PDB file of C-alpha atoms in Angstrom:
ATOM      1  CA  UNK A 245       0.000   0.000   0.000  1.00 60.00           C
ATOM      2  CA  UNK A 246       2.884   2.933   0.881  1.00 78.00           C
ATOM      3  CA  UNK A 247       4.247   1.519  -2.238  1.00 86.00           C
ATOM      4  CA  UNK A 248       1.457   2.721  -4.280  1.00 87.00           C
ATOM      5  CA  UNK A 249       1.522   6.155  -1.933  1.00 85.00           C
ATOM      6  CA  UNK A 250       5.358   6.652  -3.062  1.00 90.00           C
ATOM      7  CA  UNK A 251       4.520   6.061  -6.622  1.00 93.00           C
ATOM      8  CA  UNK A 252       1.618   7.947  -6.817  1.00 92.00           C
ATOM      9  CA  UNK A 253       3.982  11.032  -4.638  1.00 92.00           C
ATOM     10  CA  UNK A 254       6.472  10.677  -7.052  1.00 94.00           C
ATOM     11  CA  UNK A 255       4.328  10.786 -10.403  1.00 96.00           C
ATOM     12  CA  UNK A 256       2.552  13.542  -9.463  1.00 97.00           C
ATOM     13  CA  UNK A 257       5.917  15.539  -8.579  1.00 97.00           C
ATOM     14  CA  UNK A 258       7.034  14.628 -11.938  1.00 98.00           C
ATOM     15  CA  UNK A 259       3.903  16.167 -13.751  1.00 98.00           C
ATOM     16  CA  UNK A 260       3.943  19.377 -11.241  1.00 98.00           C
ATOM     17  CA  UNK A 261       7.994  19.924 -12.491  1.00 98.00           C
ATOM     18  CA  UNK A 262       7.069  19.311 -16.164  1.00 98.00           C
ATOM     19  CA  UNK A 263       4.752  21.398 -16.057  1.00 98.00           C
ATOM     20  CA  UNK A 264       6.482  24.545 -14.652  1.00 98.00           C
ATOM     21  CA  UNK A 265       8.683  23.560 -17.372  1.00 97.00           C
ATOM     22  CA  UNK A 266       6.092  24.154 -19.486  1.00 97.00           C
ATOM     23  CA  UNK A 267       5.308  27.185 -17.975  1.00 97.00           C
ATOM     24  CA  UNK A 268       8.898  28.718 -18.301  1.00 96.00           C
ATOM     25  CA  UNK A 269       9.204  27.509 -21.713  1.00 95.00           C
ATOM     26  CA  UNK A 270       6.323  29.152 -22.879  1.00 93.00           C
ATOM     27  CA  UNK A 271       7.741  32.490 -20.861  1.00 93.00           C
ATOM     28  CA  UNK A 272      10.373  32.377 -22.522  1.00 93.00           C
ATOM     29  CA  UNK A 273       9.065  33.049 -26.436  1.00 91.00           C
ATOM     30  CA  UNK A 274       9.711  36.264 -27.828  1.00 90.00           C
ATOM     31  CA  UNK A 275       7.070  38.966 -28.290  1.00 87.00           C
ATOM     32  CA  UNK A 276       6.308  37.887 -31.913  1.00 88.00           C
ATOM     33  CA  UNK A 277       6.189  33.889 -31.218  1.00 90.00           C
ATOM     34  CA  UNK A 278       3.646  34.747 -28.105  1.00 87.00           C
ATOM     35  CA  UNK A 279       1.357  36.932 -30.247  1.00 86.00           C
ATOM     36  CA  UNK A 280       1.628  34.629 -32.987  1.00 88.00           C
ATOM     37  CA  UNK A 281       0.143  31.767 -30.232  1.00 88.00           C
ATOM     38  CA  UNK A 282      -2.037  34.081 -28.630  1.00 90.00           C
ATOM     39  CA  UNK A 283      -2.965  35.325 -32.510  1.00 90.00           C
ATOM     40  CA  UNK A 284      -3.837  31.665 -33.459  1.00 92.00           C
ATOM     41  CA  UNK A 285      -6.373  31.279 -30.591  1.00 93.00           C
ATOM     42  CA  UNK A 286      -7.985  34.374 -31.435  1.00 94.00           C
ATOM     43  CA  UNK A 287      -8.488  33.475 -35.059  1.00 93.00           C
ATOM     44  CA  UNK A 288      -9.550  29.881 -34.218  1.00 94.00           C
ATOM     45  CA  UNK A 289     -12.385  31.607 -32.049  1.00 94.00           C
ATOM     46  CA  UNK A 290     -13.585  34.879 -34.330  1.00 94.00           C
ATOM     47  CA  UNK A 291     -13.979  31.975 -37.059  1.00 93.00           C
ATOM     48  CA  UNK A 292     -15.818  29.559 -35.071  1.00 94.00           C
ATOM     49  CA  UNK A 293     -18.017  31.918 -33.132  1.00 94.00           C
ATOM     50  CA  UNK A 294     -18.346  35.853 -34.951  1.00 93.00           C
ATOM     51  CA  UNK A 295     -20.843  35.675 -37.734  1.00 94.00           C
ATOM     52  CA  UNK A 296     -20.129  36.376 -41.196  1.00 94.00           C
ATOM     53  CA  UNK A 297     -16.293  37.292 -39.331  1.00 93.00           C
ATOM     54  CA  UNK A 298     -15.309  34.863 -43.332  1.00 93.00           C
ATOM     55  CA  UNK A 299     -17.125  37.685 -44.844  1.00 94.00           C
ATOM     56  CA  UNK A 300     -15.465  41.176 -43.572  1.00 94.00           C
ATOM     57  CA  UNK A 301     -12.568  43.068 -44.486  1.00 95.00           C
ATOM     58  CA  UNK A 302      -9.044  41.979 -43.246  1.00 93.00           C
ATOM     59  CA  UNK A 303      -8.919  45.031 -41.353  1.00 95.00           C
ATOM     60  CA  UNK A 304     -12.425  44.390 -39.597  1.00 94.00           C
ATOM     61  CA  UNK A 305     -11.358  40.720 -38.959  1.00 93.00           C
ATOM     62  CA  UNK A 306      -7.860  41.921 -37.390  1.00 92.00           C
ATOM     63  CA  UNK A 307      -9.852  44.755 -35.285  1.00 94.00           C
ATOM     64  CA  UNK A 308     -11.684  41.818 -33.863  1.00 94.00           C
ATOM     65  CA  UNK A 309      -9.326  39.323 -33.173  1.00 92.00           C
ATOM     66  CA  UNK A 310      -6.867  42.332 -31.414  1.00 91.00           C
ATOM     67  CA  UNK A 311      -9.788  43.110 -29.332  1.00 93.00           C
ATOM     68  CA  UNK A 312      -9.864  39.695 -28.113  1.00 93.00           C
ATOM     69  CA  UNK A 313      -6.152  38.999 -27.582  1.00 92.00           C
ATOM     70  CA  UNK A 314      -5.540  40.385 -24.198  1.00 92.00           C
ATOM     71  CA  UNK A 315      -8.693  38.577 -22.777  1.00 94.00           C
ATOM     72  CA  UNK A 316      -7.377  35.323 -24.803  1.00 94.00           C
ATOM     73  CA  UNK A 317      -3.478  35.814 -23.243  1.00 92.00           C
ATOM     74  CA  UNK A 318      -5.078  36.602 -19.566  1.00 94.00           C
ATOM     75  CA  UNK A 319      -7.278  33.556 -19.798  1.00 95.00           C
ATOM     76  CA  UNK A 320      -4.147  31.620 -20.803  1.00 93.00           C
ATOM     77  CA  UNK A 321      -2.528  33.006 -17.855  1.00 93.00           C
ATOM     78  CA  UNK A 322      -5.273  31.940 -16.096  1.00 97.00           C
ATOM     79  CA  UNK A 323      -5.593  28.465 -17.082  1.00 97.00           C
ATOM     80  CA  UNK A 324      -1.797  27.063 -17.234  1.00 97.00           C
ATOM     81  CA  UNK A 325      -1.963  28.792 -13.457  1.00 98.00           C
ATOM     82  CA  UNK A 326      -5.259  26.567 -12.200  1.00 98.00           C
ATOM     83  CA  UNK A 327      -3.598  23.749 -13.442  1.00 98.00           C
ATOM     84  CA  UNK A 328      -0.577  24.217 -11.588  1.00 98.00           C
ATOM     85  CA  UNK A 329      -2.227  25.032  -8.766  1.00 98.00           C
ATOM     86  CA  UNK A 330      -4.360  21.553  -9.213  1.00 97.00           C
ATOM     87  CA  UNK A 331      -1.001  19.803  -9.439  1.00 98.00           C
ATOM     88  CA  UNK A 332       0.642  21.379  -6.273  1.00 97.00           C
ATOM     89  CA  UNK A 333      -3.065  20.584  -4.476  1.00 95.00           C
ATOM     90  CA  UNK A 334      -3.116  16.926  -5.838  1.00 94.00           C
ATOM     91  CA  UNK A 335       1.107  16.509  -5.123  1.00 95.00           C
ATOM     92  CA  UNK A 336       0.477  18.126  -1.492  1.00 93.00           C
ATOM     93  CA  UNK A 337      -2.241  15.746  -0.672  1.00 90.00           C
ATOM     94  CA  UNK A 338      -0.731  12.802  -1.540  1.00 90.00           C
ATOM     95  CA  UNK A 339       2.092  13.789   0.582  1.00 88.00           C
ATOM     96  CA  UNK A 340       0.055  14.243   3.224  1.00 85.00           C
ATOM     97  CA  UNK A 341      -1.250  10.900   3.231  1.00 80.00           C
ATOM     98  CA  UNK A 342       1.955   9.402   2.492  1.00 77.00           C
ATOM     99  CA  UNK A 343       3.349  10.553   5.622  1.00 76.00           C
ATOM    100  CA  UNK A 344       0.032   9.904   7.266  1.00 68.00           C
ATOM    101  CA  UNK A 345       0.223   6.024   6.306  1.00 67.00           C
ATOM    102  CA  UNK A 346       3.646   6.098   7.545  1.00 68.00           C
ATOM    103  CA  UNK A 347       3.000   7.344  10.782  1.00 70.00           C
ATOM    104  CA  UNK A 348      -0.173   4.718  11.100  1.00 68.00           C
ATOM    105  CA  UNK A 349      -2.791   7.734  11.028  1.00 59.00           C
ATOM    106  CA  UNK A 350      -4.489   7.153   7.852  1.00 54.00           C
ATOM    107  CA  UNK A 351      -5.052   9.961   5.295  1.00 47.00           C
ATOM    108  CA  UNK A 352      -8.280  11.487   6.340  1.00 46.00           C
ATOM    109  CA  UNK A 353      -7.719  14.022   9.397  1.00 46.00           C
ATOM    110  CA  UNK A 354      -4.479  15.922   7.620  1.00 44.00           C
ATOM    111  CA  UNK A 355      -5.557  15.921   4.279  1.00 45.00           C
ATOM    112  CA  UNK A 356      -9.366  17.297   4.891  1.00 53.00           C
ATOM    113  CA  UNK A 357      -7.880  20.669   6.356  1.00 56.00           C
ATOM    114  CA  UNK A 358      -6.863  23.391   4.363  1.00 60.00           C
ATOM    115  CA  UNK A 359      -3.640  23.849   6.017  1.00 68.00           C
ATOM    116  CA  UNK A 360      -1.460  21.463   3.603  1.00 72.00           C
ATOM    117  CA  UNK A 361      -2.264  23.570   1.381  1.00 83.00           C
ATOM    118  CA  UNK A 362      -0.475  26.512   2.481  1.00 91.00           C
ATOM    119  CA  UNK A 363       2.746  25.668   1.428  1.00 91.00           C
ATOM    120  CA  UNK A 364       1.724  24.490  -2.100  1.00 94.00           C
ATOM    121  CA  UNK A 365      -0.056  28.650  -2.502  1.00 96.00           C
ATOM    122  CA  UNK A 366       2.885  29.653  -1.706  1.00 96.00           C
ATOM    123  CA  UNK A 367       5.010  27.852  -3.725  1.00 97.00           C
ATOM    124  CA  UNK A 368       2.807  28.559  -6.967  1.00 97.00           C
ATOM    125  CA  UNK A 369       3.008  32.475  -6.023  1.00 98.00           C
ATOM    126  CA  UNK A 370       6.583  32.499  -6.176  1.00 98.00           C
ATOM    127  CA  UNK A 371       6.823  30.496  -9.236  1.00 98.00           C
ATOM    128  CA  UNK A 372       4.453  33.140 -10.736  1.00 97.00           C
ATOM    129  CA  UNK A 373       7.173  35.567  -8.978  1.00 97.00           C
ATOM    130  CA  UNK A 374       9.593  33.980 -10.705  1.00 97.00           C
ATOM    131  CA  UNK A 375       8.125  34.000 -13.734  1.00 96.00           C
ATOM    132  CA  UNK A 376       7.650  37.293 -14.364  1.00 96.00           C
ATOM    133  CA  UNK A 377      10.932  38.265 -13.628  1.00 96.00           C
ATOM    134  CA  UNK A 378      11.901  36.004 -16.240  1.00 96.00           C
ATOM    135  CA  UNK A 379      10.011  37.631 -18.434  1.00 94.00           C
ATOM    136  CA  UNK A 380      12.103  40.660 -17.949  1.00 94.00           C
ATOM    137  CA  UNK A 381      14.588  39.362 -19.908  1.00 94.00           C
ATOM    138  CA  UNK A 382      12.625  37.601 -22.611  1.00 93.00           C
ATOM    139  CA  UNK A 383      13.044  40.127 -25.420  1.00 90.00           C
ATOM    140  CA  UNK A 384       9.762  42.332 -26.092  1.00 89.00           C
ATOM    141  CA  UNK A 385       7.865  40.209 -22.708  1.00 91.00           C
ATOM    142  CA  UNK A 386       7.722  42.476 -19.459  1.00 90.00           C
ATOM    143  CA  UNK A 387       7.101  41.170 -15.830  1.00 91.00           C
ATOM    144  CA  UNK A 388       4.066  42.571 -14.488  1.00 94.00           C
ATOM    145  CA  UNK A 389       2.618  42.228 -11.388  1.00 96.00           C
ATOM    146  CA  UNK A 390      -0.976  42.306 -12.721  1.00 96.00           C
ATOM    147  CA  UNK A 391       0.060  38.519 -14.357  1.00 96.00           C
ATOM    148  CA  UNK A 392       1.589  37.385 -11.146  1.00 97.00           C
ATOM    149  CA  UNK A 393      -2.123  38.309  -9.390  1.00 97.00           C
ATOM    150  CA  UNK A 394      -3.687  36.596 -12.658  1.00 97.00           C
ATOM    151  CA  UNK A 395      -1.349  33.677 -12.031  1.00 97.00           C
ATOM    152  CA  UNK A 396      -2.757  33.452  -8.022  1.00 98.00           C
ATOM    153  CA  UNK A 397      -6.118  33.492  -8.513  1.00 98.00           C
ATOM    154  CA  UNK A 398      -5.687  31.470 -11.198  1.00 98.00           C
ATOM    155  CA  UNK A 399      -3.510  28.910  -8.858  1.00 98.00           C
ATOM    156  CA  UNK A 400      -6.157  29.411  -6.450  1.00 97.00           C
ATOM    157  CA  UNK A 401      -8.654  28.119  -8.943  1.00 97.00           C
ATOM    158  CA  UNK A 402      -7.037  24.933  -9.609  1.00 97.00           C
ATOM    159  CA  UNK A 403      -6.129  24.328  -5.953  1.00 96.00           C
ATOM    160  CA  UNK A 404      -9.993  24.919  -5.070  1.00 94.00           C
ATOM    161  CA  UNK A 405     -10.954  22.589  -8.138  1.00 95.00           C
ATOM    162  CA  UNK A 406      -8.953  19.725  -6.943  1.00 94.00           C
ATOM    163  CA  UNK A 407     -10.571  20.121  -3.310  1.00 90.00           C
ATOM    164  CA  UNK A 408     -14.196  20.014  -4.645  1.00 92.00           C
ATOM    165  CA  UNK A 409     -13.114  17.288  -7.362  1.00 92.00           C
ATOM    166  CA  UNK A 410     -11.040  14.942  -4.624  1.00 87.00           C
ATOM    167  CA  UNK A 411     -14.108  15.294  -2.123  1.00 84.00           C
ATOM    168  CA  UNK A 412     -16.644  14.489  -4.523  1.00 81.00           C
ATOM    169  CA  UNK A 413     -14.421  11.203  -5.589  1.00 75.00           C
ATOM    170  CA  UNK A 414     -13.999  10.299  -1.936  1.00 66.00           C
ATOM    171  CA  UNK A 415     -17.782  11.293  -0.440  1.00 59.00           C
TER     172      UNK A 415
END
């Protein structure tokens, strides 16, 4: 049984890692190569939801889709965030009951406070810290501290997700 616990522990610190690698990687493209993603997405939705957008001028369609790309890049802040912040939850739980089962007290009474998850806000916060200061030096990319409170809430998010999700799977 602790086997599975250390597996499980040790798969989900894997994903968390890769996916701050993730994270930085996609920090670290240029101005043009994060428009160009960000530019993608907001042609994929003007096509697939604006009316008639097939039908307009190529100035009216790129007035739409540069209305939408700061919503589009914030919601992609947003989203990679929640996800982290599900993986910290998830690798912070499991933790928990790891050393729980070693200690002979079960998983329930640690893991159902919010208090192991502490730690894992934190860490995400930073990370969003640290991202944006690598930003800095990512040529036409600034750090902002607007992204970095984007980036909590978003971590926030996915931490809360994972609680609601993990209770429901449990209850």
């Amino acid at each position: 049984m602790n086997k599975n616990r250390i597996l499980k522990s040790a798969v989900l610190t894997v994903l968390t890692l890769l996916w701050m690698v993730l994270i930085f990687m996609m920090s670290g493209a240029d101005d043009d190569e994060s428009k160009a993603q960000s530019g993608s997405v907001c042609t994929f939705l003007c096509e697939t939801f604006v009316d008639g957008f097939e039908n307009m001028t190529p100035e009216e369609q790129q007035t739409i889709e540069e209305s939408l790309s700061f919503p589009v890049r914030k919601c992609a802040h947003l989203t990679e965030y929640a996800v982290l912040g599900a993986l910290l939850a998830a690798t912070a739980a499991s933790y928990t009951a790891l050393q729980g089962a070693l200690q002979g007290h079960g998983s329930a009474s640690a893991s159902r406070t919010m208090k192991p998850l502490v730690l894992p806000f934190i860490i995400g916060v930073l990370y969003a810290v640290s991202d944006e200061i690598h930003q800095l030096f990512v040529p036409g990319r600034a750090g902002q501290l607007r992204d970095v409170l984007i980036d909590s809430a978003g971590i926030l998010i996915g931490m809360c997700l994972y609680r609601v999700l993990s209770r429901r799977r449990t209850s």
